[in-house]
mmCIF file of C-alpha atoms in Angstrom:
data_model
loop_
_atom_site.group_PDB
_atom_site.id
_atom_site.type_symbol
_atom_site.label_atom_id
_atom_site.label_comp_id
_atom_site.label_asym_id
_atom_site.label_seq_id
_atom_site.Cartn_x
_atom_site.Cartn_y
_atom_site.Cartn_z
ATOM 1 C CA UNK H 31 -15.684 13.757 6.222
ATOM 2 C CA UNK H 32 -12.543 12.259 7.817
ATOM 3 C CA UNK H 33 -9.629 10.401 5.527
ATOM 4 C CA UNK H 34 -6.950 11.636 3.742
ATOM 5 C CA UNK H 35 -5.916 14.738 0.944
ATOM 6 C CA UNK H 36 -3.091 14.580 -1.408
ATOM 7 C CA UNK H 37 -2.510 16.917 -3.641
ATOM 8 C CA UNK H 38 -1.350 17.641 -6.695
ATOM 9 C CA UNK H 39 -3.178 14.279 -8.000
ATOM 10 C CA UNK H 40 -0.908 14.639 -11.443
ATOM 11 C CA UNK H 41 2.545 16.936 -10.774
ATOM 12 C CA UNK H 42 5.091 17.412 -13.267
ATOM 13 C CA UNK H 43 8.741 18.236 -12.593
ATOM 14 C CA UNK H 44 12.264 20.219 -14.436
ATOM 15 C CA UNK H 45 15.741 18.752 -14.527
ATOM 16 C CA UNK H 46 16.978 20.120 -10.777
ATOM 17 C CA UNK H 47 13.563 21.393 -9.203
ATOM 18 C CA UNK H 48 12.535 20.692 -6.532
ATOM 19 C CA UNK H 49 8.368 19.828 -5.481
ATOM 20 C CA UNK H 50 7.211 18.933 -3.026
ATOM 21 C CA UNK H 51 4.016 16.514 -2.330
ATOM 22 C CA UNK H 52 1.051 17.717 0.138
ATOM 23 C CA UNK H 53 -1.031 15.841 2.646
ATOM 24 C CA UNK H 54 -3.309 16.053 5.213
ATOM 25 C CA UNK H 55 -5.098 13.646 7.070
ATOM 26 C CA UNK H 56 -8.213 14.616 10.002
ATOM 27 C CA UNK H 57 -8.376 11.410 11.126
ATOM 28 C CA UNK H 58 -7.015 11.817 14.054
ATOM 29 C CA UNK H 59 -3.867 8.721 13.591
ATOM 30 C CA UNK H 60 -0.530 9.303 15.473
ATOM 31 C CA UNK H 61 1.437 7.345 11.960
ATOM 32 C CA UNK H 62 1.583 8.315 9.149
ATOM 33 C CA UNK H 63 3.460 6.984 5.621
ATOM 34 C CA UNK H 64 5.196 8.044 2.529
ATOM 35 C CA UNK H 65 5.449 5.354 -0.117
ATOM 36 C CA UNK H 66 6.483 4.770 -3.753
ATOM 37 C CA UNK H 67 4.498 2.473 -6.402
ATOM 38 C CA UNK H 68 6.386 1.577 -9.290
ATOM 39 C CA UNK H 69 4.733 -0.458 -11.871
ATOM 40 C CA UNK H 70 5.381 -4.653 -11.562
ATOM 41 C CA UNK H 71 6.970 -3.237 -7.666
ATOM 42 C CA UNK H 72 5.355 -3.760 -3.904
ATOM 43 C CA UNK H 73 5.220 -0.492 -2.127
ATOM 44 C CA UNK H 74 8.686 0.629 -1.034
ATOM 45 C CA UNK H 75 8.295 3.407 1.942
ATOM 46 C CA UNK H 76 10.257 6.566 1.681
ATOM 47 C CA UNK H 77 9.745 8.035 5.853
ATOM 48 C CA UNK H 78 7.765 7.490 8.094
ATOM 49 C CA UNK H 79 6.411 9.269 11.147
ATOM 50 C CA UNK H 80 5.064 7.924 14.524
ATOM 51 C CA UNK H 81 5.232 11.249 16.071
ATOM 52 C CA UNK H 82 5.243 14.800 15.978
ATOM 53 C CA UNK H 83 8.464 16.866 15.653
ATOM 54 C CA UNK H 84 9.854 12.982 14.649
ATOM 55 C CA UNK H 85 10.593 10.766 11.323
ATOM 56 C CA UNK H 86 11.887 8.383 10.541
ATOM 57 C CA UNK H 87 13.789 6.286 6.880
ATOM 58 C CA UNK H 88 12.779 4.184 5.247
ATOM 59 C CA UNK H 89 13.348 1.935 2.939
ATOM 60 C CA UNK H 90 14.873 4.337 -0.175
ATOM 61 C CA UNK H 91 14.898 7.530 1.451
ATOM 62 C CA UNK H 92 17.806 8.913 -0.277
ATOM 63 C CA UNK H 93 16.818 11.968 -2.648
ATOM 64 C CA UNK H 94 13.686 12.997 -0.680
ATOM 65 C CA UNK H 95 13.371 15.398 2.785
ATOM 66 C CA UNK H 96 9.809 14.957 5.087
ATOM 67 C CA UNK H 97 8.320 17.356 7.794
ATOM 68 C CA UNK H 98 6.450 16.479 10.213
ATOM 69 C CA UNK H 99 5.320 19.988 12.407
ATOM 70 C CA UNK H 100 1.997 19.014 13.095
ATOM 71 C CA UNK H 101 -0.056 15.920 13.183
ATOM 72 C CA UNK H 102 -2.711 16.448 10.547
ATOM 73 C CA UNK H 103 0.444 16.700 7.998
ATOM 74 C CA UNK H 104 3.322 15.660 6.065
ATOM 75 C CA UNK H 105 4.507 16.247 3.484
ATOM 76 C CA UNK H 106 7.339 14.815 1.177
ATOM 77 C CA UNK H 107 10.084 17.217 -0.950
ATOM 78 C CA UNK H 108 11.380 15.485 -4.380
ATOM 79 C CA UNK H 109 15.074 16.909 -4.203
ATOM 80 C CA UNK H 110 17.141 17.171 -7.269
ATOM 81 C CA UNK H 111 19.290 14.508 -5.780
ATOM 82 C CA UNK H 112 16.750 12.446 -6.609
ATOM 83 C CA UNK H 113 17.369 11.260 -10.209
ATOM 84 C CA UNK H 114 14.699 8.858 -10.731
ATOM 85 C CA UNK H 115 11.161 10.108 -9.489
ATOM 86 C CA UNK H 116 8.876 9.187 -12.210
ATOM 87 C CA UNK H 117 6.439 7.161 -9.966
ATOM 88 C CA UNK H 118 2.485 7.308 -8.349
ATOM 89 C CA UNK H 119 3.001 8.485 -4.479
ATOM 90 C CA UNK H 120 1.340 7.259 -1.695
ATOM 91 C CA UNK H 121 0.039 9.097 1.353
ATOM 92 C CA UNK H 122 -1.071 7.088 4.139
ATOM 93 C CA UNK H 123 -1.987 6.730 8.742
ATOM 94 C CA UNK H 124 -1.957 3.866 10.528
ATOM 95 C CA UNK H 125 -4.890 3.380 12.953
ATOM 96 C CA UNK H 126 -7.511 0.901 14.081
ATOM 97 C CA UNK H 127 -7.476 -2.770 15.686
ATOM 98 C CA UNK H 128 -5.272 -3.913 13.833
ATOM 99 C CA UNK H 129 -2.731 -0.820 12.499
ATOM 100 C CA UNK H 130 -4.565 -0.552 9.229
ATOM 101 C CA UNK H 131 -2.895 1.592 6.861
ATOM 102 C CA UNK H 132 -5.158 4.190 5.164
ATOM 103 C CA UNK H 133 -4.938 5.208 2.062
ATOM 104 C CA UNK H 134 -4.715 8.855 0.065
ATOM 105 C CA UNK H 135 -5.411 9.120 -3.390
ATOM 106 C CA UNK H 136 -1.724 9.416 -4.392
ATOM 107 C CA UNK H 137 0.017 11.485 -6.735
ATOM 108 C CA UNK H 138 1.717 10.838 -10.042
ATOM 109 C CA UNK H 139 4.835 13.053 -10.607
ATOM 110 C CA UNK H 140 6.699 12.854 -13.915
ATOM 111 C CA UNK H 141 10.025 14.256 -15.476
ATOM 112 C CA UNK H 142 9.544 16.687 -18.387
ATOM 113 C CA UNK A 168 16.349 -11.302 2.699
ATOM 114 C CA UNK A 169 12.200 -10.893 2.652
ATOM 115 C CA UNK A 170 10.414 -12.476 -0.236
ATOM 116 C CA UNK A 171 6.129 -11.851 -1.534
ATOM 117 C CA UNK A 172 6.189 -13.624 -4.752
ATOM 118 C CA UNK A 173 2.164 -13.175 -6.531
ATOM 119 C CA UNK A 174 0.727 -13.701 -9.537
ATOM 120 C CA UNK A 175 1.642 -11.286 -12.164
ATOM 121 C CA UNK A 176 -1.948 -11.487 -13.590
ATOM 122 C CA UNK A 177 -4.738 -13.248 -13.902
ATOM 123 C CA UNK A 178 -8.395 -13.632 -15.549
ATOM 124 C CA UNK A 179 -12.128 -14.825 -14.634
ATOM 125 C CA UNK A 180 -15.050 -14.632 -15.998
ATOM 126 C CA UNK A 181 -17.631 -12.752 -14.106
ATOM 127 C CA UNK A 182 -20.387 -14.068 -11.591
ATOM 128 C CA UNK A 183 -17.057 -16.890 -11.734
ATOM 129 C CA UNK A 184 -14.753 -18.131 -9.040
ATOM 130 C CA UNK A 185 -11.224 -16.576 -8.643
ATOM 131 C CA UNK A 186 -8.118 -17.498 -6.018
ATOM 132 C CA UNK A 187 -5.295 -14.950 -5.905
ATOM 133 C CA UNK A 188 -2.586 -16.850 -4.164
ATOM 134 C CA UNK A 189 0.330 -15.229 -2.464
ATOM 135 C CA UNK A 190 3.406 -16.682 -0.325
ATOM 136 C CA UNK A 191 5.659 -15.537 1.648
ATOM 137 C CA UNK A 192 9.563 -15.305 3.222
ATOM 138 C CA UNK A 193 9.767 -12.943 5.267
ATOM 139 C CA UNK A 194 11.629 -12.542 9.423
ATOM 140 C CA UNK A 195 8.920 -12.828 11.189
ATOM 141 C CA UNK A 196 4.873 -12.585 11.142
ATOM 142 C CA UNK A 197 2.741 -10.023 13.125
ATOM 143 C CA UNK A 198 -0.129 -10.509 10.440
ATOM 144 C CA UNK A 199 -0.880 -10.428 7.070
ATOM 145 C CA UNK A 200 -3.414 -7.989 4.479
ATOM 146 C CA UNK A 201 -4.833 -7.712 1.783
ATOM 147 C CA UNK A 202 -5.286 -4.927 -0.129
ATOM 148 C CA UNK A 203 -7.647 -3.909 -3.305
ATOM 149 C CA UNK A 204 -6.562 -1.047 -5.478
ATOM 150 C CA UNK A 205 -7.546 0.331 -8.624
ATOM 151 C CA UNK A 206 -5.649 2.082 -11.200
ATOM 152 C CA UNK A 207 -4.798 5.029 -10.288
ATOM 153 C CA UNK A 208 -5.833 5.200 -6.922
ATOM 154 C CA UNK A 209 -5.527 4.540 -3.395
ATOM 155 C CA UNK A 210 -5.448 1.070 -1.858
ATOM 156 C CA UNK A 211 -8.531 -0.154 0.148
ATOM 157 C CA UNK A 212 -8.821 -2.803 3.169
ATOM 158 C CA UNK A 213 -10.216 -5.534 2.483
ATOM 159 C CA UNK A 214 -8.436 -8.872 4.596
ATOM 160 C CA UNK A 215 -6.386 -9.119 8.153
ATOM 161 C CA UNK A 216 -5.334 -12.307 9.530
ATOM 162 C CA UNK A 217 -3.082 -13.982 12.039
ATOM 163 C CA UNK A 218 -4.398 -16.531 12.569
ATOM 164 C CA UNK A 219 -4.265 -19.513 10.572
ATOM 165 C CA UNK A 220 -7.643 -20.377 9.069
ATOM 166 C CA UNK A 221 -10.258 -18.954 7.226
ATOM 167 C CA UNK A 222 -11.998 -15.442 7.419
ATOM 168 C CA UNK A 223 -14.600 -14.802 5.616
ATOM 169 C CA UNK A 224 -16.255 -11.344 4.706
ATOM 170 C CA UNK A 225 -19.440 -11.491 1.804
ATOM 171 C CA UNK A 226 -17.659 -12.240 -1.523
ATOM 172 C CA UNK A 227 -14.416 -12.253 -0.367
ATOM 173 C CA UNK A 228 -12.602 -14.635 1.567
ATOM 174 C CA UNK A 229 -8.845 -14.013 3.127
ATOM 175 C CA UNK A 230 -7.042 -17.748 4.269
ATOM 176 C CA UNK A 231 -3.767 -17.930 6.037
ATOM 177 C CA UNK A 232 -1.652 -20.264 6.098
ATOM 178 C CA UNK A 233 1.346 -19.291 8.418
ATOM 179 C CA UNK A 234 3.444 -23.010 8.767
ATOM 180 C CA UNK A 235 3.195 -22.614 5.026
ATOM 181 C CA UNK A 236 4.102 -19.195 4.728
ATOM 182 C CA UNK A 237 0.790 -18.972 2.106
ATOM 183 C CA UNK A 238 -1.997 -17.141 1.966
ATOM 184 C CA UNK A 239 -4.770 -16.430 -0.550
ATOM 185 C CA UNK A 240 -7.985 -14.493 -1.425
ATOM 186 C CA UNK A 241 -11.278 -16.369 -2.457
ATOM 187 C CA UNK A 242 -13.069 -13.521 -4.382
ATOM 188 C CA UNK A 243 -16.835 -15.743 -5.402
ATOM 189 C CA UNK A 244 -19.274 -14.199 -7.744
ATOM 190 C CA UNK A 245 -17.084 -12.042 -9.877
ATOM 191 C CA UNK A 246 -18.405 -8.714 -10.875
ATOM 192 C CA UNK A 247 -16.717 -6.212 -13.559
ATOM 193 C CA UNK A 248 -16.029 -3.564 -10.554
ATOM 194 C CA UNK A 249 -13.657 -6.359 -9.505
ATOM 195 C CA UNK A 250 -10.882 -5.457 -11.741
ATOM 196 C CA UNK A 251 -8.554 -4.527 -9.541
ATOM 197 C CA UNK A 252 -5.058 -4.678 -8.402
ATOM 198 C CA UNK A 253 -4.862 -6.802 -5.346
ATOM 199 C CA UNK A 254 -2.399 -6.365 -3.126
ATOM 200 C CA UNK A 255 -0.400 -8.964 -0.290
ATOM 201 C CA UNK A 256 1.223 -7.096 2.534
ATOM 202 C CA UNK A 257 3.103 -9.268 5.081
ATOM 203 C CA UNK A 258 4.227 -7.186 8.913
ATOM 204 C CA UNK A 259 7.355 -9.171 10.349
ATOM 205 C CA UNK A 260 9.253 -9.687 12.890
ATOM 206 C CA UNK A 261 10.310 -5.801 13.121
ATOM 207 C CA UNK A 262 6.649 -4.382 12.227
ATOM 208 C CA UNK A 263 7.161 -3.243 9.242
ATOM 209 C CA UNK A 264 4.809 -4.207 6.477
ATOM 210 C CA UNK A 265 6.475 -5.561 3.594
ATOM 211 C CA UNK A 266 4.851 -5.897 0.157
ATOM 212 C CA UNK A 267 4.116 -8.219 -2.553
ATOM 213 C CA UNK A 268 3.772 -6.715 -6.213
ATOM 214 C CA UNK A 269 0.174 -6.493 -6.776
ATOM 215 C CA UNK A 270 -1.722 -9.476 -8.491
ATOM 216 C CA UNK A 271 -3.496 -7.563 -11.646
ATOM 217 C CA UNK A 272 -7.463 -8.948 -11.962
ATOM 218 C CA UNK A 273 -9.061 -8.646 -15.133
ATOM 219 C CA UNK A 274 -12.697 -10.111 -15.413
ATOM 220 C CA UNK A 275 -13.998 -10.452 -18.688
ATOM 221 C CA UNK A 276 -18.001 -10.738 -19.247
#
């Protein structure tokens, strides 16, 4: 089935630890995005990539890093510099007639 | 600054009709999306409006007035499965998506 796979569903981070969230897609979309969702707030853009080997910072990139070595994959690393990482993280691709977003099922990251 | 306003929470009765409003102040406008999100799940696409007027799709309709910076999502014949958050998002002049905080819709029997 075509779609976006995010893993893991739940992730726990210890103090000072880096963690990586996986996002894989087989929709053949060029554009991929990482969003952070906190209760009571709109989705906030962390990073996005329009093409392989290229990515841009979004509104809240500090404390995060990404790579785009393959069209299908756009992993997000939450570094120890991100002091408040607890949130729901959503990966998305864009495609179709109106470039609507297709979302993965999300990863809930919590701090131990 | 750019801003999108939606009510935080609404309650409606099964079988009834509910209208969820979205007002926006953005630097330019290139379209508006509505998404549905069940708790802990991915948002799913509901509608896209770029011209003024009403777009109907089954039980759901979306309306846009660009001059008023206003949209609404109309849900008819409400079902319990419609209990979810509804997210409004606007594409600004730089083709960036600006998201509202979402409206949590509670359906009661």
